[in-house]
Amino acid sequence: MIGNSAGRAFVGSFTSAGGRGITAAAVDRDTGALTVLGSTDAVPDPSFLTVGPGGTALYAVGESTPGVAAAFALDSDVPALLGPVRAVDGDAPTHLALAGNHLVTANYTSGGVTALPVLADGSLGAAASVLQHEGNGPDTGRQEAPHAHQVLADPSGNWVVSVDLGTDSVRVCALDPVTGALRLHSETALRPGTGPRHLAFHPSGSLAYVLGELEPTLTVCRWDAAAGRLDVLGETPVLPEHEAADDAARTYPSEVVVAHDGRFLWTANRGHDSISVLTLDESGEKAALVATVGCGGRWPRDLTLGPSGQWLYAANEHSGNVSWFAVDAETGVPRHAGSVEVPAASCVVLV
């Protein structure tokens, strides 16, 4: 077991591309460095992970067809399956979140979200409900049907928000904590063709930032938790204009992260292989691109900010590594500090 002075990280990866599944690592809180402890391939293609309350359990999707989800116990260095692997009654789940005593998954290929109960011991029950998305978008290659790409609980804990790349929209859902039934409450349309992938909330809980995958744009939205309503305020590019327009190196942004104090925002940009740094004004309603830095590898699929706000981690899928960066407290610009090999890395979560 690792000592109490170190934190822990878990890295998802694509087993179908040579990944090890879920890799466990110790985190040096002083240097940000990761040291690999071991791995488990108990679930195929665990592309996204989330940690349960108190850090006693880990949850993973298996981005397969049909898709699955699983719980893992964290009482040893390497996660161990906790209960059976469960079907999500959907295909290729790419994201998951805990909400209302349930685990909710975003099923990319089948285009819906699934709720599974979390049992008293932390394991998962059978799927309780599936909310199927409807619609499409103008990009016939990527938006021929709904493609739910992310799901998360809003800061109030009253709503489940799902981001759909295929329909250029964000849905707000109500989740019955007893039955697990999901009900569509509202839907916000974004500019057609932007292909929204992920969303992050401002620390105030009153704003949300939606990152486009098909266009390198950030859509700033006002979030009304009382009404369960998301309203678009405006857009900001996440790459310099001349670089965003370079068709030879098309960029597919993947993740958006907001600083704990709400002063900065970062995006990971696949193809451009960079991390963009944006400043947020005092209101949080205006974002401005100030810098881009290399991601420390190729095809950064995920970004994670450490609990102290000092360290930023990038999971670089095609180069097979996780890089960490020291964040400048004054400018928000990350400086590369090291990396560790993790083949086909897809996400990083920290305990």
mmCIF file of C-alpha atoms in Angstrom:
data_model
loop_
_atom_site.group_PDB
_atom_site.id
_atom_site.type_symbol
_atom_site.label_atom_id
_atom_site.label_comp_id
_atom_site.label_asym_id
_atom_site.label_seq_id
_atom_site.Cartn_x
_atom_site.Cartn_y
_atom_site.Cartn_z
ATOM 1 C CA MET A 1 0.000 0.000 0.000
ATOM 2 C CA ILE A 2 1.124 3.565 -0.626
ATOM 3 C CA GLY A 3 1.816 5.861 2.285
ATOM 4 C CA ASN A 4 -0.575 8.468 3.612
ATOM 5 C CA SER A 5 1.677 11.268 2.327
ATOM 6 C CA ALA A 6 0.904 10.399 -1.289
ATOM 7 C CA GLY A 7 -2.308 10.734 -3.238
ATOM 8 C CA ARG A 8 -3.558 8.314 -5.841
ATOM 9 C CA ALA A 9 -4.433 8.577 -9.506
ATOM 10 C CA PHE A 10 -6.232 6.183 -11.822
ATOM 11 C CA VAL A 11 -5.760 6.239 -15.578
ATOM 12 C CA GLY A 12 -8.248 4.716 -18.010
ATOM 13 C CA SER A 13 -7.049 3.352 -21.349
ATOM 14 C CA PHE A 14 -8.188 1.509 -24.455
ATOM 15 C CA THR A 15 -7.385 -2.199 -24.112
ATOM 16 C CA SER A 16 -8.320 -2.632 -27.792
ATOM 17 C CA ALA A 17 -5.390 -0.339 -28.676
ATOM 18 C CA GLY A 18 -2.814 -1.943 -26.373
ATOM 19 C CA GLY A 19 -3.794 -0.229 -23.125
ATOM 20 C CA ARG A 20 -3.557 -1.947 -19.750
ATOM 21 C CA GLY A 21 -7.103 -1.114 -18.686
ATOM 22 C CA ILE A 22 -7.125 0.845 -15.433
ATOM 23 C CA THR A 23 -3.665 1.853 -14.236
ATOM 24 C CA ALA A 24 -3.179 2.872 -10.612
ATOM 25 C CA ALA A 25 -0.446 5.366 -9.675
ATOM 26 C CA ALA A 26 0.867 7.127 -6.601
ATOM 27 C CA VAL A 27 0.876 10.929 -6.762
ATOM 28 C CA ASP A 28 3.686 12.955 -5.202
ATOM 29 C CA ARG A 29 1.864 16.028 -3.920
ATOM 30 C CA ASP A 30 5.073 18.110 -3.899
ATOM 31 C CA THR A 31 6.188 17.437 -7.475
ATOM 32 C CA GLY A 32 2.974 16.257 -9.149
ATOM 33 C CA ALA A 33 4.804 13.128 -10.330
ATOM 34 C CA LEU A 34 2.972 9.843 -10.951
ATOM 35 C CA THR A 35 4.499 6.456 -10.114
ATOM 36 C CA VAL A 36 2.705 3.445 -11.586
ATOM 37 C CA LEU A 37 1.624 0.830 -9.022
ATOM 38 C CA GLY A 38 -0.127 -1.693 -11.251
ATOM 39 C CA SER A 39 -3.140 -2.216 -13.481
ATOM 40 C CA THR A 40 -6.253 -4.288 -14.112
ATOM 41 C CA ASP A 41 -7.911 -5.198 -17.409
ATOM 42 C CA ALA A 42 -11.126 -6.496 -15.812
ATOM 43 C CA VAL A 43 -13.217 -4.211 -18.056
ATOM 44 C CA PRO A 44 -12.662 -3.712 -21.812
ATOM 45 C CA ASP A 45 -11.749 -0.202 -22.935
ATOM 46 C CA PRO A 46 -12.333 1.638 -19.612
ATOM 47 C CA SER A 47 -12.194 5.009 -21.348
ATOM 48 C CA PHE A 48 -13.583 7.070 -18.474
ATOM 49 C CA LEU A 49 -13.519 6.751 -14.695
ATOM 50 C CA THR A 50 -14.971 8.492 -11.667
ATOM 51 C CA VAL A 51 -14.252 8.151 -7.951
ATOM 52 C CA GLY A 52 -16.993 7.538 -5.404
ATOM 53 C CA PRO A 53 -17.541 9.576 -2.215
ATOM 54 C CA GLY A 54 -14.704 9.221 0.267
ATOM 55 C CA GLY A 55 -12.439 7.653 -2.336
ATOM 56 C CA THR A 56 -13.432 4.095 -1.378
ATOM 57 C CA ALA A 57 -14.700 3.014 -4.795
ATOM 58 C CA LEU A 58 -13.896 3.629 -8.444
ATOM 59 C CA TYR A 59 -16.367 3.390 -11.318
ATOM 60 C CA ALA A 60 -15.581 2.746 -14.974
ATOM 61 C CA VAL A 61 -17.383 2.502 -18.277
ATOM 62 C CA GLY A 62 -16.385 -0.131 -20.785
ATOM 63 C CA GLU A 63 -16.550 1.635 -24.165
ATOM 64 C CA SER A 64 -17.666 -1.511 -25.946
ATOM 65 C CA THR A 65 -20.686 -2.711 -27.892
ATOM 66 C CA PRO A 66 -22.743 -3.593 -25.953
ATOM 67 C CA GLY A 67 -21.489 -1.191 -23.309
ATOM 68 C CA VAL A 68 -20.825 -1.978 -19.662
ATOM 69 C CA ALA A 69 -20.069 -0.271 -16.356
ATOM 70 C CA ALA A 70 -18.283 -1.593 -13.289
ATOM 71 C CA ALA A 71 -17.375 -0.730 -9.707
ATOM 72 C CA PHE A 72 -13.947 -1.320 -8.170
ATOM 73 C CA ALA A 73 -12.829 -1.432 -4.545
ATOM 74 C CA LEU A 74 -9.841 0.754 -3.646
ATOM 75 C CA ASP A 75 -8.574 -0.949 -0.496
ATOM 76 C CA SER A 76 -5.339 -2.088 -2.175
ATOM 77 C CA ASP A 77 -2.870 -0.554 -4.607
ATOM 78 C CA VAL A 78 -4.635 -1.983 -7.677
ATOM 79 C CA PRO A 79 -8.431 -1.667 -8.011
ATOM 80 C CA ALA A 80 -10.390 -4.925 -7.659
ATOM 81 C CA LEU A 81 -13.844 -5.595 -9.095
ATOM 82 C CA LEU A 82 -16.651 -4.882 -6.640
ATOM 83 C CA GLY A 83 -19.714 -6.854 -7.663
ATOM 84 C CA PRO A 84 -20.629 -7.865 -11.205
ATOM 85 C CA VAL A 85 -19.912 -5.915 -14.387
ATOM 86 C CA ARG A 86 -23.246 -4.452 -15.505
ATOM 87 C CA ALA A 87 -24.723 -3.872 -18.951
ATOM 88 C CA VAL A 88 -25.745 -0.245 -19.586
ATOM 89 C CA ASP A 89 -28.331 -1.228 -22.215
ATOM 90 C CA GLY A 90 -26.543 1.056 -24.684
ATOM 91 C CA ASP A 91 -23.484 1.064 -26.924
ATOM 92 C CA ALA A 92 -20.027 2.592 -26.405
ATOM 93 C CA PRO A 93 -20.458 4.527 -23.140
ATOM 94 C CA THR A 94 -17.842 7.285 -23.096
ATOM 95 C CA HIS A 95 -18.510 9.051 -19.793
ATOM 96 C CA LEU A 96 -20.115 8.550 -16.387
ATOM 97 C CA ALA A 97 -21.057 10.438 -13.235
ATOM 98 C CA LEU A 98 -22.557 9.788 -9.820
ATOM 99 C CA ALA A 99 -25.940 11.403 -9.141
ATOM 100 C CA GLY A 100 -28.817 10.684 -6.780
ATOM 101 C CA ASN A 101 -27.503 7.301 -5.513
ATOM 102 C CA HIS A 102 -27.027 6.210 -9.098
ATOM 103 C CA LEU A 103 -24.274 5.931 -11.653
ATOM 104 C CA VAL A 104 -25.278 7.563 -14.938
ATOM 105 C CA THR A 105 -23.501 6.793 -18.224
ATOM 106 C CA ALA A 106 -23.400 8.655 -21.550
ATOM 107 C CA ASN A 107 -23.714 6.107 -24.360
ATOM 108 C CA TYR A 108 -22.090 7.579 -27.453
ATOM 109 C CA THR A 109 -23.004 5.189 -30.242
ATOM 110 C CA SER A 110 -26.589 4.475 -29.190
ATOM 111 C CA GLY A 111 -27.146 8.109 -28.178
ATOM 112 C CA GLY A 112 -28.697 8.001 -24.733
ATOM 113 C CA VAL A 113 -28.006 8.002 -20.999
ATOM 114 C CA THR A 114 -28.419 5.126 -18.539
ATOM 115 C CA ALA A 115 -28.935 5.143 -14.756
ATOM 116 C CA LEU A 116 -27.717 2.218 -12.632
ATOM 117 C CA PRO A 117 -28.294 2.073 -8.851
ATOM 118 C CA VAL A 118 -25.270 2.197 -6.547
ATOM 119 C CA LEU A 119 -25.853 -0.380 -3.824
ATOM 120 C CA ALA A 120 -24.947 -0.066 -0.143
ATOM 121 C CA ASP A 121 -21.560 -1.764 -0.599
ATOM 122 C CA GLY A 122 -20.669 0.494 -3.540
ATOM 123 C CA SER A 123 -21.352 -2.102 -6.222
ATOM 124 C CA LEU A 124 -23.752 -1.543 -9.100
ATOM 125 C CA GLY A 125 -27.235 -2.912 -9.634
ATOM 126 C CA ALA A 126 -28.783 -3.663 -13.001
ATOM 127 C CA ALA A 127 -29.669 -0.714 -15.249
ATOM 128 C CA ALA A 128 -32.766 1.040 -13.935
ATOM 129 C CA SER A 129 -33.579 3.277 -16.913
ATOM 130 C CA VAL A 130 -32.364 4.541 -20.276
ATOM 131 C CA LEU A 131 -33.275 7.962 -21.656
ATOM 132 C CA GLN A 132 -32.857 7.888 -25.421
ATOM 133 C CA HIS A 133 -31.816 11.107 -27.181
ATOM 134 C CA GLU A 134 -33.355 12.174 -30.491
ATOM 135 C CA GLY A 135 -32.100 14.385 -33.317
ATOM 136 C CA ASN A 136 -29.077 14.981 -35.551
ATOM 137 C CA GLY A 137 -26.808 17.730 -36.876
ATOM 138 C CA PRO A 138 -25.383 19.118 -40.131
ATOM 139 C CA ASP A 139 -22.129 17.081 -40.121
ATOM 140 C CA THR A 140 -23.361 13.927 -41.857
ATOM 141 C CA GLY A 141 -20.214 12.006 -40.929
ATOM 142 C CA ARG A 142 -20.421 12.643 -37.191
ATOM 143 C CA GLN A 143 -23.936 13.946 -36.527
ATOM 144 C CA GLU A 144 -26.177 11.486 -38.359
ATOM 145 C CA ALA A 145 -27.786 10.548 -35.031
ATOM 146 C CA PRO A 146 -27.590 11.416 -31.311
ATOM 147 C CA HIS A 147 -24.204 10.835 -29.683
ATOM 148 C CA ALA A 148 -24.264 11.461 -25.933
ATOM 149 C CA HIS A 149 -20.671 12.229 -24.983
ATOM 150 C CA GLN A 150 -20.753 13.399 -21.369
ATOM 151 C CA VAL A 151 -23.046 13.244 -18.373
ATOM 152 C CA LEU A 152 -22.640 14.998 -15.011
ATOM 153 C CA ALA A 153 -24.552 16.209 -11.998
ATOM 154 C CA ASP A 154 -25.012 19.967 -11.770
ATOM 155 C CA PRO A 155 -23.493 21.780 -8.742
ATOM 156 C CA SER A 156 -26.844 21.847 -6.920
ATOM 157 C CA GLY A 157 -27.174 18.081 -7.206
ATOM 158 C CA ASN A 158 -30.742 18.460 -8.471
ATOM 159 C CA TRP A 159 -30.179 17.804 -12.157
ATOM 160 C CA VAL A 160 -28.320 15.500 -14.518
ATOM 161 C CA VAL A 161 -26.811 17.279 -17.542
ATOM 162 C CA SER A 162 -25.917 15.428 -20.733
ATOM 163 C CA VAL A 163 -23.908 16.822 -23.653
ATOM 164 C CA ASP A 164 -24.745 15.423 -27.092
ATOM 165 C CA LEU A 165 -22.284 15.844 -29.955
ATOM 166 C CA GLY A 166 -24.707 14.484 -32.532
ATOM 167 C CA THR A 167 -27.573 16.881 -31.824
ATOM 168 C CA ASP A 168 -25.590 20.056 -30.993
ATOM 169 C CA SER A 169 -27.410 20.338 -27.692
ATOM 170 C CA VAL A 170 -27.240 19.990 -23.920
ATOM 171 C CA ARG A 171 -30.075 18.205 -22.126
ATOM 172 C CA VAL A 172 -31.127 18.731 -18.520
ATOM 173 C CA CYS A 173 -32.736 15.694 -16.900
ATOM 174 C CA ALA A 174 -34.449 14.912 -13.622
ATOM 175 C CA LEU A 175 -33.395 11.673 -11.918
ATOM 176 C CA ASP A 176 -35.700 9.905 -9.462
ATOM 177 C CA PRO A 177 -33.321 8.863 -6.648
ATOM 178 C CA VAL A 178 -35.557 5.962 -5.658
ATOM 179 C CA THR A 179 -36.449 4.376 -8.989
ATOM 180 C CA GLY A 180 -33.606 5.666 -11.158
ATOM 181 C CA ALA A 181 -36.060 6.921 -13.765
ATOM 182 C CA LEU A 182 -34.649 9.674 -15.991
ATOM 183 C CA ARG A 183 -36.972 12.374 -17.336
ATOM 184 C CA LEU A 184 -36.066 15.065 -19.866
ATOM 185 C CA HIS A 185 -36.630 18.509 -18.314
ATOM 186 C CA SER A 186 -35.166 20.929 -20.871
ATOM 187 C CA GLU A 187 -32.841 21.060 -23.878
ATOM 188 C CA THR A 188 -30.556 23.893 -24.991
ATOM 189 C CA ALA A 189 -29.591 24.163 -28.665
ATOM 190 C CA LEU A 190 -26.035 25.250 -29.483
ATOM 191 C CA ARG A 191 -24.779 26.536 -32.819
ATOM 192 C CA PRO A 192 -25.235 23.782 -35.440
ATOM 193 C CA GLY A 193 -22.078 21.878 -36.332
ATOM 194 C CA THR A 194 -20.055 22.741 -33.217
ATOM 195 C CA GLY A 195 -20.393 19.171 -31.944
ATOM 196 C CA PRO A 196 -20.428 19.774 -28.167
ATOM 197 C CA ARG A 197 -18.364 17.185 -26.321
ATOM 198 C CA HIS A 198 -17.829 18.197 -22.676
ATOM 199 C CA LEU A 199 -19.087 20.798 -20.213
ATOM 200 C CA ALA A 200 -17.583 22.252 -17.034
ATOM 201 C CA PHE A 201 -19.259 24.427 -14.419
ATOM 202 C CA HIS A 202 -17.843 27.627 -12.946
ATOM 203 C CA PRO A 203 -17.096 27.370 -9.178
ATOM 204 C CA SER A 204 -19.958 29.799 -8.545
ATOM 205 C CA GLY A 205 -22.382 27.222 -9.932
ATOM 206 C CA SER A 206 -24.097 29.848 -12.080
ATOM 207 C CA LEU A 207 -22.181 29.408 -15.352
ATOM 208 C CA ALA A 208 -21.233 26.527 -17.604
ATOM 209 C CA TYR A 209 -18.682 26.233 -20.401
ATOM 210 C CA VAL A 210 -19.374 23.830 -23.283
ATOM 211 C CA LEU A 211 -16.453 22.706 -25.451
ATOM 212 C CA GLY A 212 -17.036 21.887 -29.118
ATOM 213 C CA GLU A 213 -15.267 18.924 -30.671
ATOM 214 C CA LEU A 214 -16.161 19.561 -34.316
ATOM 215 C CA GLU A 215 -15.242 23.253 -34.056
ATOM 216 C CA PRO A 216 -12.595 24.532 -31.597
ATOM 217 C CA THR A 217 -15.021 26.771 -29.722
ATOM 218 C CA LEU A 218 -16.092 27.361 -26.150
ATOM 219 C CA THR A 219 -19.756 28.254 -25.590
ATOM 220 C CA VAL A 220 -20.366 30.234 -22.388
ATOM 221 C CA CYS A 221 -23.768 29.637 -20.795
ATOM 222 C CA ARG A 222 -25.696 30.899 -17.801
ATOM 223 C CA TRP A 223 -26.928 28.087 -15.551
ATOM 224 C CA ASP A 224 -30.128 28.527 -13.519
ATOM 225 C CA ALA A 225 -30.198 25.651 -11.041
ATOM 226 C CA ALA A 226 -33.605 26.621 -9.652
ATOM 227 C CA ALA A 227 -35.224 26.390 -13.079
ATOM 228 C CA GLY A 228 -32.952 23.693 -14.505
ATOM 229 C CA ARG A 229 -32.202 25.924 -17.465
ATOM 230 C CA LEU A 230 -29.073 26.586 -19.540
ATOM 231 C CA ASP A 231 -28.931 29.795 -21.640
ATOM 232 C CA VAL A 232 -26.230 30.590 -24.210
ATOM 233 C CA LEU A 233 -24.311 33.845 -23.641
ATOM 234 C CA GLY A 234 -21.665 33.672 -26.354
ATOM 235 C CA GLU A 235 -18.748 31.838 -27.972
ATOM 236 C CA THR A 236 -14.964 32.105 -27.710
ATOM 237 C CA PRO A 237 -12.351 30.351 -29.898
ATOM 238 C CA VAL A 238 -9.932 28.052 -28.082
ATOM 239 C CA LEU A 239 -7.223 28.332 -30.766
ATOM 240 C CA PRO A 240 -5.683 31.294 -32.565
ATOM 241 C CA GLU A 241 -7.741 31.986 -35.705
ATOM 242 C CA HIS A 242 -5.018 31.116 -38.235
ATOM 243 C CA GLU A 243 -4.297 27.808 -36.483
ATOM 244 C CA ALA A 244 -7.959 26.847 -36.096
ATOM 245 C CA ALA A 245 -8.428 27.300 -39.850
ATOM 246 C CA ASP A 246 -5.572 24.965 -40.830
ATOM 247 C CA ASP A 247 -7.394 22.039 -42.496
ATOM 248 C CA ALA A 248 -4.165 20.054 -42.729
ATOM 249 C CA ALA A 249 -4.051 19.812 -38.949
ATOM 250 C CA ARG A 250 -7.718 19.748 -37.971
ATOM 251 C CA THR A 251 -8.238 20.022 -34.247
ATOM 252 C CA TYR A 252 -10.700 18.035 -32.144
ATOM 253 C CA PRO A 253 -10.914 19.562 -28.648
ATOM 254 C CA SER A 254 -11.600 16.959 -25.975
ATOM 255 C CA GLU A 255 -11.809 18.361 -22.443
ATOM 256 C CA VAL A 256 -12.469 21.597 -20.570
ATOM 257 C CA VAL A 257 -11.334 22.311 -17.003
ATOM 258 C CA VAL A 258 -11.995 25.385 -14.853
ATOM 259 C CA ALA A 259 -9.618 26.601 -12.130
ATOM 260 C CA HIS A 260 -10.850 26.148 -8.571
ATOM 261 C CA ASP A 261 -10.879 29.940 -8.092
ATOM 262 C CA GLY A 262 -12.626 30.587 -11.407
ATOM 263 C CA ARG A 263 -9.836 32.730 -12.892
ATOM 264 C CA PHE A 264 -8.676 30.388 -15.662
ATOM 265 C CA LEU A 265 -9.956 27.716 -17.993
ATOM 266 C CA TRP A 266 -8.021 25.104 -19.949
ATOM 267 C CA THR A 267 -8.916 22.931 -22.931
ATOM 268 C CA ALA A 268 -7.154 19.898 -24.415
ATOM 269 C CA ASN A 269 -6.852 19.976 -28.201
ATOM 270 C CA ARG A 270 -6.282 16.769 -30.172
ATOM 271 C CA GLY A 271 -4.574 17.218 -33.544
ATOM 272 C CA HIS A 272 -3.157 20.557 -32.435
ATOM 273 C CA ASP A 273 -1.737 18.520 -29.516
ATOM 274 C CA SER A 274 -1.946 21.438 -27.151
ATOM 275 C CA ILE A 275 -3.482 22.848 -24.019
ATOM 276 C CA SER A 276 -5.208 26.201 -24.432
ATOM 277 C CA VAL A 277 -5.216 28.724 -21.605
ATOM 278 C CA LEU A 278 -8.150 31.118 -21.305
ATOM 279 C CA THR A 279 -8.687 33.794 -18.692
ATOM 280 C CA LEU A 280 -12.124 34.403 -17.205
ATOM 281 C CA ASP A 281 -13.260 37.854 -16.110
ATOM 282 C CA GLU A 282 -14.587 38.494 -12.616
ATOM 283 C CA SER A 283 -18.131 37.626 -13.664
ATOM 284 C CA GLY A 284 -16.987 34.445 -15.416
ATOM 285 C CA GLU A 285 -19.097 35.395 -18.435
ATOM 286 C CA LYS A 286 -16.198 36.451 -20.676
ATOM 287 C CA ALA A 287 -13.393 34.091 -21.655
ATOM 288 C CA ALA A 288 -10.285 35.157 -23.562
ATOM 289 C CA LEU A 289 -7.623 32.952 -25.141
ATOM 290 C CA VAL A 290 -4.170 33.966 -23.879
ATOM 291 C CA ALA A 291 -1.821 31.057 -24.688
ATOM 292 C CA THR A 292 -1.402 27.536 -26.017
ATOM 293 C CA VAL A 293 1.286 25.113 -24.822
ATOM 294 C CA GLY A 294 2.269 21.622 -25.943
ATOM 295 C CA CYS A 295 0.408 18.768 -24.248
ATOM 296 C CA GLY A 296 3.556 16.717 -23.612
ATOM 297 C CA GLY A 297 2.517 14.030 -26.102
ATOM 298 C CA ARG A 298 0.037 13.341 -28.903
ATOM 299 C CA TRP A 299 -3.775 13.374 -28.973
ATOM 300 C CA PRO A 300 -4.632 14.673 -25.466
ATOM 301 C CA ARG A 301 -7.972 13.020 -24.679
ATOM 302 C CA ASP A 302 -8.407 14.289 -21.126
ATOM 303 C CA LEU A 303 -7.305 17.004 -18.698
ATOM 304 C CA THR A 304 -7.545 16.857 -14.910
ATOM 305 C CA LEU A 305 -6.706 19.523 -12.344
ATOM 306 C CA GLY A 306 -5.294 18.356 -9.021
ATOM 307 C CA PRO A 307 -7.082 19.234 -5.769
ATOM 308 C CA SER A 308 -4.519 21.928 -4.891
ATOM 309 C CA GLY A 309 -4.931 23.605 -8.292
ATOM 310 C CA GLN A 310 -1.148 23.483 -8.722
ATOM 311 C CA TRP A 311 -0.900 20.468 -11.042
ATOM 312 C CA LEU A 312 -2.626 19.772 -14.353
ATOM 313 C CA TYR A 313 -2.580 16.293 -15.932
ATOM 314 C CA ALA A 314 -3.046 15.381 -19.606
ATOM 315 C CA ALA A 315 -3.829 11.851 -20.809
ATOM 316 C CA ASN A 316 -2.195 11.595 -24.242
ATOM 317 C CA GLU A 317 -3.793 8.692 -26.077
ATOM 318 C CA HIS A 318 -1.671 8.308 -29.212
ATOM 319 C CA SER A 319 1.723 8.844 -27.548
ATOM 320 C CA GLY A 320 0.719 6.572 -24.657
ATOM 321 C CA ASN A 321 1.632 8.763 -21.722
ATOM 322 C CA VAL A 322 0.279 10.987 -18.976
ATOM 323 C CA SER A 323 2.023 14.342 -18.629
ATOM 324 C CA TRP A 324 1.833 16.688 -15.661
ATOM 325 C CA PHE A 325 2.236 20.443 -15.611
ATOM 326 C CA ALA A 326 2.902 23.049 -12.939
ATOM 327 C CA VAL A 327 0.282 25.798 -13.234
ATOM 328 C CA ASP A 328 1.550 29.375 -12.880
ATOM 329 C CA ALA A 329 -0.628 30.912 -10.180
ATOM 330 C CA GLU A 330 -0.476 34.384 -11.771
ATOM 331 C CA THR A 331 -0.949 33.592 -15.474
ATOM 332 C CA GLY A 332 -2.572 30.152 -15.473
ATOM 333 C CA VAL A 333 -0.016 28.958 -18.036
ATOM 334 C CA PRO A 334 1.029 25.328 -17.407
ATOM 335 C CA ARG A 335 4.703 24.316 -17.537
ATOM 336 C CA HIS A 336 5.560 20.728 -18.444
ATOM 337 C CA ALA A 337 7.105 18.980 -15.436
ATOM 338 C CA GLY A 338 7.184 15.288 -16.355
ATOM 339 C CA SER A 339 5.389 12.288 -17.817
ATOM 340 C CA VAL A 340 4.881 8.567 -17.323
ATOM 341 C CA GLU A 341 4.159 5.832 -19.864
ATOM 342 C CA VAL A 342 0.544 4.650 -19.962
ATOM 343 C CA PRO A 343 -0.308 3.058 -23.327
ATOM 344 C CA ALA A 344 -3.512 4.296 -25.024
ATOM 345 C CA ALA A 345 -4.300 6.600 -22.071
ATOM 346 C CA SER A 346 -7.807 8.055 -22.151
ATOM 347 C CA CYS A 347 -8.501 9.777 -18.801
ATOM 348 C CA VAL A 348 -7.023 10.598 -15.404
ATOM 349 C CA VAL A 349 -8.888 10.859 -12.094
ATOM 350 C CA LEU A 350 -7.381 11.772 -8.733
ATOM 351 C CA VAL A 351 -8.346 10.755 -5.200
#
